[in-house]
């Protein structure tokens, strides 16, 4: 049963990364609130770190490097989420809404 | 150290230890896919954040299968424990009750299918790229355990490590300033 050997194969992890990335892109387009777009952007970052981890486990001579890059991506994602939520709160105070269609002051 | 390349030997039977590991891996991947699907498609934002937490829990399992228990723990701590909770707090503070279900009302009738087809094409293209390419495998030199990660963080990547801590500090201060502005 070849299905049970999937975890030892690089392409499995690449497909998981591609799946997360496409879910992120789909959510970015479809979601109409800022929070929904924030959630989708986390998926895109997670896809990148999955690829880093997979390549460092299977092909890289130094497997620690991919893990370090994934750690950096996690730190960046945490900082990005904190900033985004605080911007969201500031926007909500001014507009009483977090829908992207309402934030059109610069539209002219 | 575990094997470097994919094992191409005989497939394990269902009840051997390797078979059970394979089943657990399939369950982990199912958790990732289900969580991502819920997070992107649910109508209520709170459910989207719960799906995000489920997906990242599964992703921690995937990192465990990639021989990095340390990263799996960090994934649980940072993403499931901090980022998801932070977004949940954001929903509680910035969403009135009646607005919680408007997240999915699409802009026009075309937006949903168009987005689905575009992201489906992206998925197909990236998967084909991963499947068809002959990835060059280099002989492994480092151990890749937590000791190697710590040594590399404090020697080769020390500068980036310092920079990332400055970024985090700036993010804390910036978040405080932004959220405090306009408070009465």
Coordinates of C-alpha atoms in Angstrom, one line a residue:
Chain A
X1 CA 0.0 0.0 0.0
X2 CA 2.0 2.9 -1.3
X3 CA -0.3 5.4 0.3
X4 CA 1.2 4.7 3.7
X5 CA 4.7 5.6 2.5
X6 CA 3.8 9.1 1.6
X7 CA 5.4 10.8 4.6
X8 CA 8.9 9.8 3.3
X9 CA 8.5 11.6 0.0
X10 CA 9.4 15.2 -0.8
X11 CA 6.6 15.8 -3.3
X12 CA 3.9 15.1 -0.7
X13 CA 5.1 18.1 1.3
X14 CA 5.4 20.2 -1.8
X15 CA 1.8 19.4 -2.7
X16 CA 0.7 20.3 0.9
X17 CA 2.5 23.6 0.5
X18 CA 0.8 24.3 -2.9
X19 CA -2.6 23.5 -1.4
X20 CA -2.1 25.9 1.5
X21 CA -0.9 28.6 -0.9
X22 CA -3.9 28.2 -3.2
X23 CA -6.3 28.3 -0.2
X24 CA -4.6 31.5 0.9
X25 CA -5.0 33.1 -2.6
X26 CA -8.6 32.0 -2.8
X27 CA -9.4 33.5 0.7
X28 CA -7.6 36.7 -0.2
X29 CA -9.9 37.2 -3.2
X30 CA -13.2 36.0 -1.7
X31 CA -13.1 37.5 1.8
X32 CA -14.6 40.9 2.2
X33 CA -13.4 41.7 5.7
X34 CA -9.9 42.7 6.8
X35 CA -9.8 39.8 9.3
X36 CA -10.6 37.2 6.7
X37 CA -7.8 38.5 4.5
X38 CA -5.5 38.4 7.5
X39 CA -6.4 34.7 8.1
X40 CA -5.7 34.0 4.4
X41 CA -2.3 35.7 4.5
X42 CA -1.3 33.4 7.4
X43 CA -1.9 30.5 5.0
X44 CA 0.4 31.9 2.4
X45 CA 3.1 32.3 5.0
X46 CA 2.5 28.8 6.2
X47 CA 2.9 27.5 2.7
X48 CA 6.3 29.1 2.4
X49 CA 7.5 27.7 5.6
X50 CA 6.3 24.2 4.7
X51 CA 8.4 24.4 1.5
X52 CA 11.4 25.5 3.5
X53 CA 11.0 22.7 5.9
X54 CA 10.5 20.1 3.2
X55 CA 13.6 21.1 1.2
X56 CA 15.8 21.3 4.2
X57 CA 14.7 17.8 5.3
X58 CA 15.1 16.1 2.0
X59 CA 17.6 17.8 -0.2
X60 CA 19.7 20.3 1.8
X61 CA 23.2 19.4 3.1
X62 CA 22.6 21.4 6.2
X63 CA 19.1 20.7 7.6
X64 CA 19.2 23.3 10.3
X65 CA 19.0 26.2 7.8
X66 CA 15.4 25.6 6.7
X67 CA 14.3 25.3 10.3
X68 CA 15.9 28.6 11.1
X69 CA 14.2 30.3 8.1
X70 CA 10.9 28.8 9.3
X71 CA 11.5 30.3 12.7
X72 CA 12.2 33.7 11.1
X73 CA 8.9 33.4 9.1
X74 CA 7.1 32.6 12.3
X75 CA 8.5 35.7 14.0
X76 CA 7.6 37.9 11.0
X77 CA 4.1 36.5 10.9
X78 CA 3.6 37.2 14.6
X79 CA 4.8 40.8 14.2
X80 CA 2.5 41.1 11.1
X81 CA -0.5 39.8 12.9
X82 CA 0.0 42.1 15.9
X83 CA 0.4 45.2 13.7
X84 CA -2.6 44.2 11.5
X85 CA -4.9 43.7 14.5
X86 CA -4.0 47.0 15.9
X87 CA -4.6 48.7 12.6
X88 CA -7.9 46.9 12.5
X89 CA -8.9 48.3 15.8
X90 CA -7.9 51.8 14.8
X91 CA -9.9 51.4 11.5
X92 CA -12.9 50.1 13.4
X93 CA -12.8 53.2 15.7
X94 CA -13.0 55.5 12.8
X95 CA -15.3 53.7 10.3
X96 CA -17.3 51.4 12.6
X97 CA -16.8 48.7 10.0
X98 CA -14.1 46.3 8.9
X99 CA -15.4 45.5 5.5
X100 CA -13.1 46.4 2.7
X101 CA -15.8 48.0 0.7
X102 CA -16.4 50.7 3.3
X103 CA -12.8 51.9 3.5
X104 CA -12.9 54.1 0.4
X105 CA -12.0 57.6 1.7
X106 CA -9.3 58.0 -0.9
X107 CA -11.4 56.9 -3.8
X108 CA -12.3 60.4 -5.0
Chain B
X1 CA 19.9 9.7 11.8
X2 CA 16.9 8.8 9.7
X3 CA 17.1 8.1 6.0
X4 CA 17.8 11.0 3.7
X5 CA 16.0 10.1 0.5
X6 CA 12.6 8.7 0.0
X7 CA 12.5 5.0 0.6
X8 CA 11.5 3.2 -2.5
X9 CA 11.4 -0.2 -0.9
X10 CA 8.3 -2.4 -0.4
X11 CA 5.3 -0.6 1.0
X12 CA 4.6 -1.3 4.6
X13 CA 1.6 -3.4 5.5
X14 CA -1.4 -1.8 7.3
X15 CA -0.6 -3.1 10.8
X16 CA 3.1 -2.8 10.9
X17 CA 4.5 0.2 12.9
X18 CA 5.4 1.9 9.6
X19 CA 1.9 1.5 8.4
X20 CA 0.5 3.0 11.6
X21 CA 2.8 6.0 11.2
X22 CA 1.6 6.3 7.6
X23 CA -2.0 6.4 8.8
X24 CA -1.2 9.0 11.4
X25 CA 0.4 11.1 8.7
X26 CA -2.7 10.8 6.4
X27 CA -4.8 11.9 9.4
X28 CA -2.5 14.9 9.9
X29 CA -2.8 16.0 6.3
X30 CA -6.6 15.6 6.5
X31 CA -6.5 17.9 9.5
X32 CA -4.5 20.5 7.5
X33 CA -6.9 20.4 4.6
X34 CA -10.1 20.4 6.6
X35 CA -8.9 23.3 8.7
X36 CA -7.8 25.4 5.7
X37 CA -11.2 24.6 4.0
X38 CA -13.1 25.7 7.1
X39 CA -11.0 28.8 7.5
X40 CA -11.5 30.0 3.9
X41 CA -15.2 29.0 3.4
X42 CA -17.0 29.5 6.7
X43 CA -19.5 32.4 6.9
X44 CA -18.7 33.4 10.4
X45 CA -15.3 34.9 11.2
X46 CA -15.0 33.1 14.5
X47 CA -15.3 29.8 12.7
X48 CA -12.6 30.9 10.3
X49 CA -10.2 31.5 13.1
X50 CA -11.1 28.1 14.6
X51 CA -10.3 26.6 11.3
X52 CA -7.0 28.4 11.2
X53 CA -6.1 26.9 14.6
X54 CA -7.1 23.4 13.4
X55 CA -5.0 23.8 10.3
X56 CA -2.0 25.0 12.2
X57 CA -2.3 22.1 14.6
X58 CA -2.2 19.7 11.7
X59 CA 0.8 21.7 10.3
X60 CA 2.6 21.1 13.5
X61 CA 2.2 17.4 13.0
X62 CA 3.6 17.8 9.5
X63 CA 6.6 19.5 10.9
X64 CA 7.0 16.6 13.3
X65 CA 7.1 14.3 10.3
X66 CA 9.8 16.5 8.8
X67 CA 12.0 15.5 11.7
X68 CA 11.7 18.8 13.6
X69 CA 9.9 18.4 16.9
X70 CA 11.2 21.8 18.0
X71 CA 9.5 23.6 15.1
X72 CA 6.3 21.6 15.8
X73 CA 6.4 22.9 19.3
X74 CA 7.1 26.5 18.1
X75 CA 4.2 26.1 15.6
X76 CA 1.8 25.2 18.4
X77 CA 3.1 28.0 20.7
X78 CA 3.3 30.8 18.2
X79 CA 0.5 30.1 15.7
X80 CA -2.1 28.2 17.6
X81 CA -1.4 29.8 21.0
X82 CA -0.6 33.4 20.0
X83 CA -1.6 34.4 16.5
X84 CA -5.0 32.6 16.4
X85 CA -5.9 34.0 19.8
X86 CA -4.8 37.4 18.8
X87 CA -7.0 37.3 15.7
X88 CA -9.9 36.1 17.9
X89 CA -9.4 39.1 20.1
X90 CA -9.4 41.3 17.1
X91 CA -12.8 39.9 16.0
X92 CA -14.2 40.4 19.5
X93 CA -13.0 44.0 19.6
X94 CA -13.7 45.1 16.1
X95 CA -16.8 43.3 14.9
X96 CA -20.3 44.2 15.9
X97 CA -22.7 41.3 16.4
X98 CA -24.8 41.7 13.3
X99 CA -21.7 42.0 11.1
X100 CA -20.2 38.7 12.0
X101 CA -21.7 36.8 9.1
X102 CA -21.1 39.1 6.3
X103 CA -17.6 37.8 5.6
X104 CA -18.5 35.7 2.5
X105 CA -21.0 37.8 0.6
X106 CA -19.2 38.0 -2.6
X107 CA -18.8 41.1 -4.7
X108 CA -20.5 39.8 -7.7
X109 CA -21.7 36.4 -8.9
X110 CA -18.5 35.9 -10.8
X111 CA -16.0 36.5 -7.9
X112 CA -16.4 33.2 -6.2
X113 CA -16.0 30.8 -9.2
X114 CA -13.3 33.0 -10.7
X115 CA -11.3 32.9 -7.4
X116 CA -11.8 29.2 -7.2
X117 CA -10.6 28.5 -10.7
X118 CA -7.6 30.8 -10.4
X119 CA -6.5 29.2 -7.1
X120 CA -7.2 25.7 -8.5
X121 CA -5.0 26.5 -11.5
X122 CA -2.3 27.8 -9.1
X123 CA -2.6 24.6 -7.1
X124 CA -2.4 22.4 -10.2
X125 CA 0.6 24.3 -11.6
X126 CA 2.6 24.3 -8.3
X127 CA 1.9 20.6 -7.7
X128 CA 2.9 19.7 -11.2
X129 CA 6.1 21.7 -10.7
X130 CA 6.8 19.8 -7.5
X131 CA 6.0 16.4 -9.1
X132 CA 7.8 16.7 -12.4
X133 CA 11.0 18.4 -11.3
X134 CA 14.0 16.2 -10.6
X135 CA 15.2 17.7 -7.3
X136 CA 18.9 17.4 -6.8
X137 CA 19.7 15.8 -3.4
X138 CA 22.9 16.8 -1.7
X139 CA 24.6 14.5 0.8
X140 CA 23.6 15.6 4.3
X141 CA 26.4 17.0 6.5
X142 CA 24.7 18.6 9.5
X143 CA 22.6 16.8 12.1
X144 CA 19.7 19.1 11.9
X145 CA 18.7 18.6 15.5
X146 CA 17.9 21.4 18.0
X147 CA 21.6 21.8 19.0
X148 CA 22.6 22.5 15.4
X149 CA 19.7 25.0 15.1
X150 CA 20.8 26.8 18.2
X151 CA 24.4 26.9 17.1
X152 CA 23.6 28.2 13.7
X153 CA 21.2 30.9 15.2
X154 CA 24.0 32.2 17.4
X155 CA 26.9 32.0 14.9
X156 CA 26.1 32.2 11.2
X157 CA 22.6 33.8 11.6
X158 CA 23.4 35.9 14.6
X159 CA 22.9 39.1 12.7
X160 CA 19.5 38.1 11.4
X161 CA 18.6 36.9 14.8
X162 CA 19.3 40.4 16.3
X163 CA 17.4 42.1 13.4
X164 CA 14.4 39.9 14.0
X165 CA 14.3 40.9 17.7
X166 CA 14.5 44.6 16.7
X167 CA 11.6 44.0 14.3
X168 CA 9.5 42.3 17.1
X169 CA 10.3 45.2 19.4
X170 CA 9.2 47.7 16.8
X171 CA 6.0 45.7 16.2
X172 CA 5.1 45.8 19.9
X173 CA 5.7 49.5 20.1
X174 CA 3.9 50.2 16.8
X175 CA 0.9 48.1 17.8
X176 CA 0.6 49.9 21.1
X177 CA 0.8 53.3 19.4
X178 CA -1.7 52.4 16.6
X179 CA -4.2 50.9 18.9
X180 CA -4.0 53.7 21.4
X181 CA -4.6 56.5 18.9
X182 CA -8.2 57.9 18.9
X183 CA -9.0 56.3 22.2
X184 CA -11.3 58.4 24.4

